[in-house]
PDB file of C-alpha atoms and ligand atoms in Angstrom:
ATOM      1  CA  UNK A 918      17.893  41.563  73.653  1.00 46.00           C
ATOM      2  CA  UNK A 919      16.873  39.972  70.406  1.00 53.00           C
ATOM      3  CA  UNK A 920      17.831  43.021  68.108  1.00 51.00           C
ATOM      4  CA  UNK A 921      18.855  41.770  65.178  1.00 50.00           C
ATOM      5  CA  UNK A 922      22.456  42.300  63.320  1.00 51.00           C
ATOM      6  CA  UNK A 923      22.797  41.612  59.791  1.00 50.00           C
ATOM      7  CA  UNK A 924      26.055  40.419  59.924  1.00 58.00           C
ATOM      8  CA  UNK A 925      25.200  37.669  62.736  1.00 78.00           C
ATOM      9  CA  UNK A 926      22.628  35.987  60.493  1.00 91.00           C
ATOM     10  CA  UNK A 927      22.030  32.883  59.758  1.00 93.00           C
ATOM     11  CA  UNK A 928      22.194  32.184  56.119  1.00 92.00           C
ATOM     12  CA  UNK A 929      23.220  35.906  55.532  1.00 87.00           C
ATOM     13  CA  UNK A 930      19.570  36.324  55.561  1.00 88.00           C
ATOM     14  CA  UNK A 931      17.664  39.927  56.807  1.00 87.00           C
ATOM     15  CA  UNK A 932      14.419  38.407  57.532  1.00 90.00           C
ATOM     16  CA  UNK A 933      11.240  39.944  59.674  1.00 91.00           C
ATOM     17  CA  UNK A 934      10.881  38.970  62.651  1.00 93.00           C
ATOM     18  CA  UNK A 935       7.085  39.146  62.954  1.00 94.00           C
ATOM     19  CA  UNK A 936       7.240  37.292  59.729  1.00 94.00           C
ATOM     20  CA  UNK A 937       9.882  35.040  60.768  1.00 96.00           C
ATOM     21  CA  UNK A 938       8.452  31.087  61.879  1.00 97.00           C
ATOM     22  CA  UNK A 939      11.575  30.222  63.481  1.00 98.00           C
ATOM     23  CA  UNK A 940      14.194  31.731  65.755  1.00 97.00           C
ATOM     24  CA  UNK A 941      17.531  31.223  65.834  1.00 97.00           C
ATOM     25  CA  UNK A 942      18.820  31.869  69.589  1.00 97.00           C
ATOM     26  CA  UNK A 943      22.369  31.452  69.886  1.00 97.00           C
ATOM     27  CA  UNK A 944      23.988  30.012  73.601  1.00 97.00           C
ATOM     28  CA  UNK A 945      27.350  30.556  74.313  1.00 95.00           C
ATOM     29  CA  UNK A 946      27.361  28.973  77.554  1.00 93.00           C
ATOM     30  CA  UNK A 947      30.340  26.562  78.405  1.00 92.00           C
ATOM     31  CA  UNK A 948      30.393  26.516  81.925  1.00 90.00           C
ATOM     32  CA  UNK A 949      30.183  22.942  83.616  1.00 84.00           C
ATOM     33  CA  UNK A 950      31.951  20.947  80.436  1.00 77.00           C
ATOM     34  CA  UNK A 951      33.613  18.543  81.550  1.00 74.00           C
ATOM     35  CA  UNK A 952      36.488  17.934  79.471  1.00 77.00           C
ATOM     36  CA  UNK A 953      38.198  20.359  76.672  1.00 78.00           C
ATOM     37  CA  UNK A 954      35.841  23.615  76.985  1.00 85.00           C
ATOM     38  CA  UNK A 955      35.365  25.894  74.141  1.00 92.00           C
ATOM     39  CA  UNK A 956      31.780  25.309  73.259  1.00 93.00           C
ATOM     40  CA  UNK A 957      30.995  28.893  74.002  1.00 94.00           C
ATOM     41  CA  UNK A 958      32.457  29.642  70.573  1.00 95.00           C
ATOM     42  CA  UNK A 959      30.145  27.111  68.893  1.00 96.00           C
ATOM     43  CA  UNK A 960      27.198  29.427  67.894  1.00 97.00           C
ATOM     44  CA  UNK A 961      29.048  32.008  66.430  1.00 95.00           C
ATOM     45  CA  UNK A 962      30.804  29.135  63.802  1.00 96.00           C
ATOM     46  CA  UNK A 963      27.663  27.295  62.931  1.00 97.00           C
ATOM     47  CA  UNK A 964      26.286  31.150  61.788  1.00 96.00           C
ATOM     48  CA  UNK A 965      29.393  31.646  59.870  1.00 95.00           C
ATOM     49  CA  UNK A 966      29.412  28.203  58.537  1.00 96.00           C
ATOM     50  CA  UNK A 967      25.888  28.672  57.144  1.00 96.00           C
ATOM     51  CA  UNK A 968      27.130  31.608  54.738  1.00 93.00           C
ATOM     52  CA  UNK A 969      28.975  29.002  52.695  1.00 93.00           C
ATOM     53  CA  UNK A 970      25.956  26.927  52.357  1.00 95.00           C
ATOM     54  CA  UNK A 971      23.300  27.015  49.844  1.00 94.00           C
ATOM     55  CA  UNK A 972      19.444  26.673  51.241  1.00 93.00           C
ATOM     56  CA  UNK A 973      17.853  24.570  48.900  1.00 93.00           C
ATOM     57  CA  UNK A 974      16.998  21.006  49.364  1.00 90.00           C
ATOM     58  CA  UNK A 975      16.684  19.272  46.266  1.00 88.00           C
ATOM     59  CA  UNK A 976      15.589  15.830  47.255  1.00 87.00           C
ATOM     60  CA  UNK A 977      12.835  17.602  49.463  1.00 90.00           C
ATOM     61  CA  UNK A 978      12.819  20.286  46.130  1.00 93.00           C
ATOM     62  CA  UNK A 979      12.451  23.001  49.538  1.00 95.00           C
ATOM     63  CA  UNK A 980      14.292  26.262  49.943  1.00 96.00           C
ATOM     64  CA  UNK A 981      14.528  27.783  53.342  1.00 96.00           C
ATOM     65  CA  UNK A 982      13.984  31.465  52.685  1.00 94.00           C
ATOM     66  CA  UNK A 983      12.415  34.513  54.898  1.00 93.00           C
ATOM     67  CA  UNK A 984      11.635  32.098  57.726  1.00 96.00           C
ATOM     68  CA  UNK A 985      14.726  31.969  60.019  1.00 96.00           C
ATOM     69  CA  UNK A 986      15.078  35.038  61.937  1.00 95.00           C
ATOM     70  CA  UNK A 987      18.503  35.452  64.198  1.00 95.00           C
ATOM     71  CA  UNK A 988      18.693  36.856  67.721  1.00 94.00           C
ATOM     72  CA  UNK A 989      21.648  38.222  68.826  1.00 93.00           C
ATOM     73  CA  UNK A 990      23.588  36.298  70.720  1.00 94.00           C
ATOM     74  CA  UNK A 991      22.724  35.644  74.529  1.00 95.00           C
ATOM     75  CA  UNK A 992      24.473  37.646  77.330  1.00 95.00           C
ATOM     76  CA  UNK A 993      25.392  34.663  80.315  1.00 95.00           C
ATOM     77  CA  UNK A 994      26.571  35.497  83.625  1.00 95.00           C
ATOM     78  CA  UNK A 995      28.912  33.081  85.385  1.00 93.00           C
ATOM     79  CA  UNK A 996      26.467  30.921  87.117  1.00 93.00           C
ATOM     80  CA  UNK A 997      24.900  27.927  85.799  1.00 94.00           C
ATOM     81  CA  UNK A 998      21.393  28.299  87.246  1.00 94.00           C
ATOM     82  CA  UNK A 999      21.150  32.295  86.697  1.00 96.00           C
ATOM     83  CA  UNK A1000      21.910  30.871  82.989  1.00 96.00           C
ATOM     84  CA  UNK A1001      19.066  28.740  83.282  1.00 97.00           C
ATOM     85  CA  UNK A1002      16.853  31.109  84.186  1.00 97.00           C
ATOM     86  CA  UNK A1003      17.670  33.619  81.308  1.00 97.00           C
ATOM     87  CA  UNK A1004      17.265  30.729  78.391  1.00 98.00           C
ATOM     88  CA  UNK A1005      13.495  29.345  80.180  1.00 98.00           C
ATOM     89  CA  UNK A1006      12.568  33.376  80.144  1.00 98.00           C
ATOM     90  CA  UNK A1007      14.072  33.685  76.775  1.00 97.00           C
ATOM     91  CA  UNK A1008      12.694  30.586  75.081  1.00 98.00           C
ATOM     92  CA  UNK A1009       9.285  31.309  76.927  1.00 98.00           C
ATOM     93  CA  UNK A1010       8.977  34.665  75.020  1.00 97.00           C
ATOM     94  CA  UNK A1011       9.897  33.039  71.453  1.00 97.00           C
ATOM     95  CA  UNK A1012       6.973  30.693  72.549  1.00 98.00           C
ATOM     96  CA  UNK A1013       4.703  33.710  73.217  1.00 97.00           C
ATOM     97  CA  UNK A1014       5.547  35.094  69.960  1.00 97.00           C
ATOM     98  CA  UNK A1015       4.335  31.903  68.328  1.00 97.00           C
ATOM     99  CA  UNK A1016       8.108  30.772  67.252  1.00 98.00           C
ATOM    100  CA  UNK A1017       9.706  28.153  66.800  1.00 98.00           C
ATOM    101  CA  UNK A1018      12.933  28.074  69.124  1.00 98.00           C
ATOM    102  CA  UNK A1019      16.258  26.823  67.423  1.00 98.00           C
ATOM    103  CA  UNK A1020      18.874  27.033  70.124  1.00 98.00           C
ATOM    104  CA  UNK A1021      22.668  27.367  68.857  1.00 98.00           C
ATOM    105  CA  UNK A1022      24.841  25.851  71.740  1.00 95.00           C
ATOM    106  CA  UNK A1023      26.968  25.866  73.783  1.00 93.00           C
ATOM    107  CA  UNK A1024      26.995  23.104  76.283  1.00 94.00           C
ATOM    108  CA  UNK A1025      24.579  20.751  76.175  1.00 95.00           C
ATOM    109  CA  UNK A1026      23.208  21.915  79.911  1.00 95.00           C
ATOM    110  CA  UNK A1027      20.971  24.636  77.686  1.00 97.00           C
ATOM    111  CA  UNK A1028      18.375  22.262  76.461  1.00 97.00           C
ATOM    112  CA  UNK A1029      17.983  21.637  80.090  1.00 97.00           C
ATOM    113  CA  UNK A1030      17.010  25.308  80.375  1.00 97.00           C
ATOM    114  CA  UNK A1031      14.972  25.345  77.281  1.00 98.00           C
ATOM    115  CA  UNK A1032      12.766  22.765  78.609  1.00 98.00           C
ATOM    116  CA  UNK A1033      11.624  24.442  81.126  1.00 98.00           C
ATOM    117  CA  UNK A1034       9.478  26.428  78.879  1.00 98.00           C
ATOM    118  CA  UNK A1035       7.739  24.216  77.346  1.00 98.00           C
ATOM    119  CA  UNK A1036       4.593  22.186  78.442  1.00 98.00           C
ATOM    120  CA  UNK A1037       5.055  18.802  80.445  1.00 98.00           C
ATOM    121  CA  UNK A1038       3.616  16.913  77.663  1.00 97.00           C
ATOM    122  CA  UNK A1039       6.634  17.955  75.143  1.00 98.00           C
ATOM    123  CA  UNK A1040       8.492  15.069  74.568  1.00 98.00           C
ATOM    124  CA  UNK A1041      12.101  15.730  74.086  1.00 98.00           C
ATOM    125  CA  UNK A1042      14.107  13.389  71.509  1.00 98.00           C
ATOM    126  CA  UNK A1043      17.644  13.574  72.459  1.00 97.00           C
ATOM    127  CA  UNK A1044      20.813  12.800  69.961  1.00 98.00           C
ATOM    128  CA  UNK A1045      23.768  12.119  71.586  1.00 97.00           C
ATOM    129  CA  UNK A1046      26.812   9.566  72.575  1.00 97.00           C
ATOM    130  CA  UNK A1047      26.097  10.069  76.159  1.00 96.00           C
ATOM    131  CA  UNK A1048      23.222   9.175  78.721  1.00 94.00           C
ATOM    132  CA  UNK A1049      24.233  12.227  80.451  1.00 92.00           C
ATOM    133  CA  UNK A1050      21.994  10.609  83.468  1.00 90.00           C
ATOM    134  CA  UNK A1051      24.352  11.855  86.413  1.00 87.00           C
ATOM    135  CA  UNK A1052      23.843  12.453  89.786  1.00 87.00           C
ATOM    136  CA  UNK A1053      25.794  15.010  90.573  1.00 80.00           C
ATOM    137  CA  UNK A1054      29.458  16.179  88.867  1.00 80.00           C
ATOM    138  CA  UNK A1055      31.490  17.742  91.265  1.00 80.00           C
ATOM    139  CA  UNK A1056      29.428  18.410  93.901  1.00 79.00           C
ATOM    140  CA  UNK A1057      26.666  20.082  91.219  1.00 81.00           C
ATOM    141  CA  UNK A1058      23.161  18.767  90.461  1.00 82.00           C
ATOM    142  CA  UNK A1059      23.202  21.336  87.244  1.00 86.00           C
ATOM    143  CA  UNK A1060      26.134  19.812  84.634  1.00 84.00           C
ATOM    144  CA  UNK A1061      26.009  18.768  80.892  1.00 82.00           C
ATOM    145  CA  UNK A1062      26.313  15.242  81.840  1.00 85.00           C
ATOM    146  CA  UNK A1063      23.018  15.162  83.782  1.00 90.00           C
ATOM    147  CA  UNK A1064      21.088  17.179  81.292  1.00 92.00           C
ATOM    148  CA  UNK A1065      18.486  13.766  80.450  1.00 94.00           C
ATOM    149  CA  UNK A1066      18.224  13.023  84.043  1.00 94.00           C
ATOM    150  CA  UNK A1067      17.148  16.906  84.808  1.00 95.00           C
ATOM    151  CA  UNK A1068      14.815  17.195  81.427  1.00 97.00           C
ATOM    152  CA  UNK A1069      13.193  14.144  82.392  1.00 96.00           C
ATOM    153  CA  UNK A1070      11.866  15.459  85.847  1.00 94.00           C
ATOM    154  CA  UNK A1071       9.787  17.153  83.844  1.00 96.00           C
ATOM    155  CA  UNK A1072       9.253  15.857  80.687  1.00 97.00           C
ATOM    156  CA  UNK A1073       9.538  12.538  78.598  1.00 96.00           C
ATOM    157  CA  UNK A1074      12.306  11.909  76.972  1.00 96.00           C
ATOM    158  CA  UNK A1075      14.115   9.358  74.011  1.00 96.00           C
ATOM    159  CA  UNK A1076      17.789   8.891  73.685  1.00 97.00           C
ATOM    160  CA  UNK A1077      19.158   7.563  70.254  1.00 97.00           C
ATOM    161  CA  UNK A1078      22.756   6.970  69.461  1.00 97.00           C
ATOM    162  CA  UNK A1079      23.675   6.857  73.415  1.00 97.00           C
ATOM    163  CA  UNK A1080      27.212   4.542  73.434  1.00 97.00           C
ATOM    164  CA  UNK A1081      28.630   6.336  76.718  1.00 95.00           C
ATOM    165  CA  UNK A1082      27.397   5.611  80.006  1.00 94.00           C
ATOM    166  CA  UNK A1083      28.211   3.588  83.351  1.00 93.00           C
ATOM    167  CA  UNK A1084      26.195   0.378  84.768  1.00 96.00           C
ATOM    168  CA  UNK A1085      24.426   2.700  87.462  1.00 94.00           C
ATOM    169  CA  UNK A1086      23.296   5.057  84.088  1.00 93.00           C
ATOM    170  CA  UNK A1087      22.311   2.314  82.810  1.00 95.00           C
ATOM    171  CA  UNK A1088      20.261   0.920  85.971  1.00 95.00           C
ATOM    172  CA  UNK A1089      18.625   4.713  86.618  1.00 93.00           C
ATOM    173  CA  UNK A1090      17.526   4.962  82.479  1.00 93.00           C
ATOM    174  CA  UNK A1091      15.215   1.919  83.021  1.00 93.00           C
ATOM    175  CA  UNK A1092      14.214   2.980  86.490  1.00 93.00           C
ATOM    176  CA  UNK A1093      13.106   5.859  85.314  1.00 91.00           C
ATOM    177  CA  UNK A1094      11.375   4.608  82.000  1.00 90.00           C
ATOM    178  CA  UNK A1095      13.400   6.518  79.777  1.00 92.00           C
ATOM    179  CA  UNK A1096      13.717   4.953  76.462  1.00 93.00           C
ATOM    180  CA  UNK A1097      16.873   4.524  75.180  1.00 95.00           C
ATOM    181  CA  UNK A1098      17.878   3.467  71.772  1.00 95.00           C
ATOM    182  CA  UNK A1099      21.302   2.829  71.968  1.00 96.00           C
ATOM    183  CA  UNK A1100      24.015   2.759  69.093  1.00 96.00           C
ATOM    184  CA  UNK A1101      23.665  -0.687  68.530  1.00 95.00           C
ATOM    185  CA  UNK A1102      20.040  -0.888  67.889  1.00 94.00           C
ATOM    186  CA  UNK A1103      20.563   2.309  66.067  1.00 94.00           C
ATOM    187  CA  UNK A1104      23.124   0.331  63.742  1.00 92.00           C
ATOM    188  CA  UNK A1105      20.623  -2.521  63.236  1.00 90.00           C
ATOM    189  CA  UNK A1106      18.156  -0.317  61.872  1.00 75.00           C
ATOM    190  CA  UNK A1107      15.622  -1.124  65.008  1.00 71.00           C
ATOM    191  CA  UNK A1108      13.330   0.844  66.796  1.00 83.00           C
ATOM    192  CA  UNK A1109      12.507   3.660  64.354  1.00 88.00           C
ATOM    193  CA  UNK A1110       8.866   2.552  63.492  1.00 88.00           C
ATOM    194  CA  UNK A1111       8.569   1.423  67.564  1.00 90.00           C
ATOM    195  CA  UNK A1112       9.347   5.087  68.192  1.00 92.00           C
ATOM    196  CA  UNK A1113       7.504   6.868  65.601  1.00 91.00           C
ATOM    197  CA  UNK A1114       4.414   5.221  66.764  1.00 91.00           C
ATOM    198  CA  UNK A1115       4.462   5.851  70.248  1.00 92.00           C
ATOM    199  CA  UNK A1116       5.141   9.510  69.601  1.00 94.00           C
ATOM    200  CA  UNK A1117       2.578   9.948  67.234  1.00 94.00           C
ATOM    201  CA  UNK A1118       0.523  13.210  67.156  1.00 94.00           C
ATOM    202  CA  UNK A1119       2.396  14.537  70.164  1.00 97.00           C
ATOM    203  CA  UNK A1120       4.539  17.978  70.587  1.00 97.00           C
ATOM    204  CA  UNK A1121       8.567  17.342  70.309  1.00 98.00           C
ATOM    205  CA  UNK A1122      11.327  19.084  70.744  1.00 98.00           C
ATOM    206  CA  UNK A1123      14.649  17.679  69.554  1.00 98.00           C
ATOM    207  CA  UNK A1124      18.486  17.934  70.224  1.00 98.00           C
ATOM    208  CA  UNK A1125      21.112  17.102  68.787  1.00 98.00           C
ATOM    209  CA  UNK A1126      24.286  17.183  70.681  1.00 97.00           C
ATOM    210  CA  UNK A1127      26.959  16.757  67.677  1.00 98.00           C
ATOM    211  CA  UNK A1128      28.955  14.155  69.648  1.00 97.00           C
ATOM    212  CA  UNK A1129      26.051  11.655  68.736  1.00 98.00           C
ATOM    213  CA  UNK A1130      28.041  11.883  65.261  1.00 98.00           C
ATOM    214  CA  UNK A1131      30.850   9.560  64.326  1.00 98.00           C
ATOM    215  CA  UNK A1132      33.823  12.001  65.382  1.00 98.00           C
ATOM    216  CA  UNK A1133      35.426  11.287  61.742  1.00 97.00           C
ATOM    217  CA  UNK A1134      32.284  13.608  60.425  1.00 98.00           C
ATOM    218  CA  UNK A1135      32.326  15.601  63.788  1.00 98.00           C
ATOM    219  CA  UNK A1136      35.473  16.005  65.674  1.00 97.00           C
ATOM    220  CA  UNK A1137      34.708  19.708  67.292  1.00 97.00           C
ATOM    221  CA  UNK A1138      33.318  18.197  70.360  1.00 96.00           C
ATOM    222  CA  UNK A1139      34.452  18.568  74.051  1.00 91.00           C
ATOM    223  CA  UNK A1140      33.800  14.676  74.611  1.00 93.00           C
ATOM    224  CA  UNK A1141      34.040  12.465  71.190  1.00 95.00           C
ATOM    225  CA  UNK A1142      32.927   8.720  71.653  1.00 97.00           C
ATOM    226  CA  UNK A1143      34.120   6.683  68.991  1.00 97.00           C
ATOM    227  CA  UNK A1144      31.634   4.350  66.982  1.00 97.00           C
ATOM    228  CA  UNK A1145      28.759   7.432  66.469  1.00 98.00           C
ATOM    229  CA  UNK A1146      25.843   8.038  64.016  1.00 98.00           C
ATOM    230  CA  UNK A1147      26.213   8.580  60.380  1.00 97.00           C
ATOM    231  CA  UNK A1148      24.749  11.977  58.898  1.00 97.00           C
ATOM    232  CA  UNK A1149      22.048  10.038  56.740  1.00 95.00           C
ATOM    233  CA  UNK A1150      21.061   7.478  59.721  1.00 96.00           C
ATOM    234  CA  UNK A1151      20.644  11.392  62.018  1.00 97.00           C
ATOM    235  CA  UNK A1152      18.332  12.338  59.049  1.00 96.00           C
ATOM    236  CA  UNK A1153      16.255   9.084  58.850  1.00 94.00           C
ATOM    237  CA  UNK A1154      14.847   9.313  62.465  1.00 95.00           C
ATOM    238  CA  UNK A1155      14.511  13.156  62.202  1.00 96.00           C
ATOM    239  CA  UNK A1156      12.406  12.598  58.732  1.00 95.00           C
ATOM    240  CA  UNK A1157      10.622   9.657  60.401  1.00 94.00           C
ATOM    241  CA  UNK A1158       9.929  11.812  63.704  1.00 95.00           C
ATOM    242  CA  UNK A1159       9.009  15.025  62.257  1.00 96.00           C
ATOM    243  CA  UNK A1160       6.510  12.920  59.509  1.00 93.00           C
ATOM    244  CA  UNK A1161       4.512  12.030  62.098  1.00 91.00           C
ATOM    245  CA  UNK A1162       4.503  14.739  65.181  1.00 95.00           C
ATOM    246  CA  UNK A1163       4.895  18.701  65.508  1.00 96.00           C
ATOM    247  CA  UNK A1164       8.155  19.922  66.078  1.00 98.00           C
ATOM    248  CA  UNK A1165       8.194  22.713  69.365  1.00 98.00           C
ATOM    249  CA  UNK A1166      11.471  23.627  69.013  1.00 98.00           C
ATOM    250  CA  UNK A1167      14.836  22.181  68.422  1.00 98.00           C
ATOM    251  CA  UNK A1168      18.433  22.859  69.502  1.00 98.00           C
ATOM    252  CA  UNK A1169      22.110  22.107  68.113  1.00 98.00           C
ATOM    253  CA  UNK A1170      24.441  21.934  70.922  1.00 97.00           C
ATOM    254  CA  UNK A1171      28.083  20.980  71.974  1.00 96.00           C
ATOM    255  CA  UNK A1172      29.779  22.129  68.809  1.00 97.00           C
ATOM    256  CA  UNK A1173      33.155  23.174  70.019  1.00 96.00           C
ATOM    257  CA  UNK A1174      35.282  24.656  66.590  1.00 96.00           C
ATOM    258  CA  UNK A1175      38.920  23.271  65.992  1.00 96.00           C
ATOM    259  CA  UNK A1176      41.636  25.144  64.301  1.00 93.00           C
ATOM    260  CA  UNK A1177      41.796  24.601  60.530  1.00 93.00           C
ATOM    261  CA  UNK A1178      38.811  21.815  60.422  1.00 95.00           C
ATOM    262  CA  UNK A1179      35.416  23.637  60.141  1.00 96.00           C
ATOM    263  CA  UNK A1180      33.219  20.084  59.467  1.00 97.00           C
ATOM    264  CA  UNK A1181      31.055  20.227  62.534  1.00 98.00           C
ATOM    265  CA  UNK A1182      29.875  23.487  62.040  1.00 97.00           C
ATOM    266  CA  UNK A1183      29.238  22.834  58.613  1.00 98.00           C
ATOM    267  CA  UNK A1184      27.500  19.482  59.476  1.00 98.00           C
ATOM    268  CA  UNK A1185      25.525  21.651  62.266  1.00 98.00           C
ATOM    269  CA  UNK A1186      24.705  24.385  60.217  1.00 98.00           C
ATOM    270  CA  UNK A1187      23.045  21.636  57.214  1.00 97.00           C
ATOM    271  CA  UNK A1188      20.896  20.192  59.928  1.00 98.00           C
ATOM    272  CA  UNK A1189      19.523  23.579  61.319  1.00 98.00           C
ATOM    273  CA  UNK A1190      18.740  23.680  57.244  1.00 97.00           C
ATOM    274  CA  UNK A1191      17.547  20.260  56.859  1.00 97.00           C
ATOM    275  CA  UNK A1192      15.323  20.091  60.042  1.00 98.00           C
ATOM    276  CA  UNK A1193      13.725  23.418  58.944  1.00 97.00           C
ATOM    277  CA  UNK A1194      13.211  22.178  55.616  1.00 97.00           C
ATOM    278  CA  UNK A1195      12.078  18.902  56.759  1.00 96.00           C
ATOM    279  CA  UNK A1196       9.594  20.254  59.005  1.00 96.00           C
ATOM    280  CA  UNK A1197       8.075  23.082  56.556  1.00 95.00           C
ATOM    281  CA  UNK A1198       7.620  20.101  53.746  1.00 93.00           C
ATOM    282  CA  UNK A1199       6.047  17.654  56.233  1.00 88.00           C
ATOM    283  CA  UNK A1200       2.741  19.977  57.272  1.00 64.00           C
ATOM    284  CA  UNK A1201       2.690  20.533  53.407  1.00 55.00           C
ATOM    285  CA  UNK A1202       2.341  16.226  52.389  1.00 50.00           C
TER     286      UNK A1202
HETATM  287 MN1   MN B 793      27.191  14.115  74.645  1.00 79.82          MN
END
């Protein structure tokens, strides 16, 4: 299953995959969107994006080399939950081998399935424009717009740069104790050093569903929300989070590529580099 193709690589890179810290795992999955589909082509553009990119980070003076192995894309049946099942098995393997997961979505419903390979005490720091805290979307328990509400039977979780959601979302976040740190707050610069210090020390995972972004730096989403996060205030908490707890494994999800615009891959592509590089120069300080 995870045989590896040169000319699916990230970065263009052939790298070892005993050697390799990091795993890319590419999810096509774009089953239960809700709104314009085409997410299952996402993976495939953030890979080619990242052959125009270079890998060195000045300001962190980093350069992501030999670390990032690529797995070959995954093969989804039709069925939500069956998909589920393959991404906890496959994730839970990566884990075995002492990886470090980076999922390439697809809909954001695979973080969902990630999480269910990783210990309880994982907390999982989610990006994005929506709550997606519902019940049930058409008639289904298992859709990307209840993927916080499903994580957070199991695990804890954060939402930063939420701007999307209706009053009962908003009633069943604080019932459930989920902490939210919505675009406003986000804008005013607040919460960041509230957050880092109550995750301190402990194991997270993050994901970053591209429609947290301002849709002027990310329009190749299913579900834009106007008003989103700036590229620099994305890195801030992610610098800020991964300074001060161990990252278990991350994922990019909902990038869905537009004709003739290839920004959001780009943009998703950088922060596969930029998280990697972040988090290799931040168990070196
Ligand atoms: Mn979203």
């Amino acid at each position: 299953m995870l045989l590896h193709e040169v000319n699916d690589s990230f970065l263009e890179e052939v790298v070892d995959f005993k050697k390799a810290r990091y795993v890319i795992l590419p999810v096509p999955m774009d089953i239960t969107t809700t709104y314009l589909k085409g997410t299952k082509f996402g993976p495939r553009s953030i890979i080619e994006a990242s052959r125009s990119l270079e890998n060195y980070n000045f300001e962190l003076d980093y350069e992501v080399k030999d670390i990032v192995f690529t797995a070959n894309e995954l093969e989804l049946p039709p069925e939500p939950n069956e998909c589920m099942g393959i991404i906890h098995q496959t994730v839970s393997d990566l884990l075995m081998d002492d990886k470090i997961p980076i999922l390439l979505g697809g809909e954001h419903t695979i973080t969902y399935g990630a999480s269910l390979a990783f210990d309880r005490d994982v907390v999982f720091v989610i990006f994005d424009a929506h709550a997606d805290m519902k019940r049930h979307v058409k008639g289904s328990e298992l859709n990307h717009a209840s993927n916080s509400r499903l994580i957070n039977k199991r695990n804890p979780v954060v939402l930063i740069g939420v701007r999307s959601l209706s009053l009962e979302d908003k009633k069943d976040l604080e019932d459930a104790g989920l902490r939210c740190i919505y675009q406003d707050i986000v804008d005013k610069d607040g919460s960041l050093s509230e957050l880092v210090s109550s995750i301190r020390g402990k194991k997270v995972y993050l994901s970053i569903d591209m429609d947290v972004f301002d849709p002027s730096i990310a329009p190749g989403v299913g579900t834009p929300q106007p008003g989103g996060m700036t590229y620099h205030q994305v890195l801030r908490y992610i610098r800020e989070i991964l300074s001060s707890s161990k990252l278990a494994g991350f994922d990019i999800s909902e990038t869905r590529p537009i004709a003739d615009n290839n920004t959001t891959e780009i943009l998703a592509s950088k922060l596969v580099i930029d998280i990697v590089s972040l988090n290799e120069m931040s168990h070196k300080i």
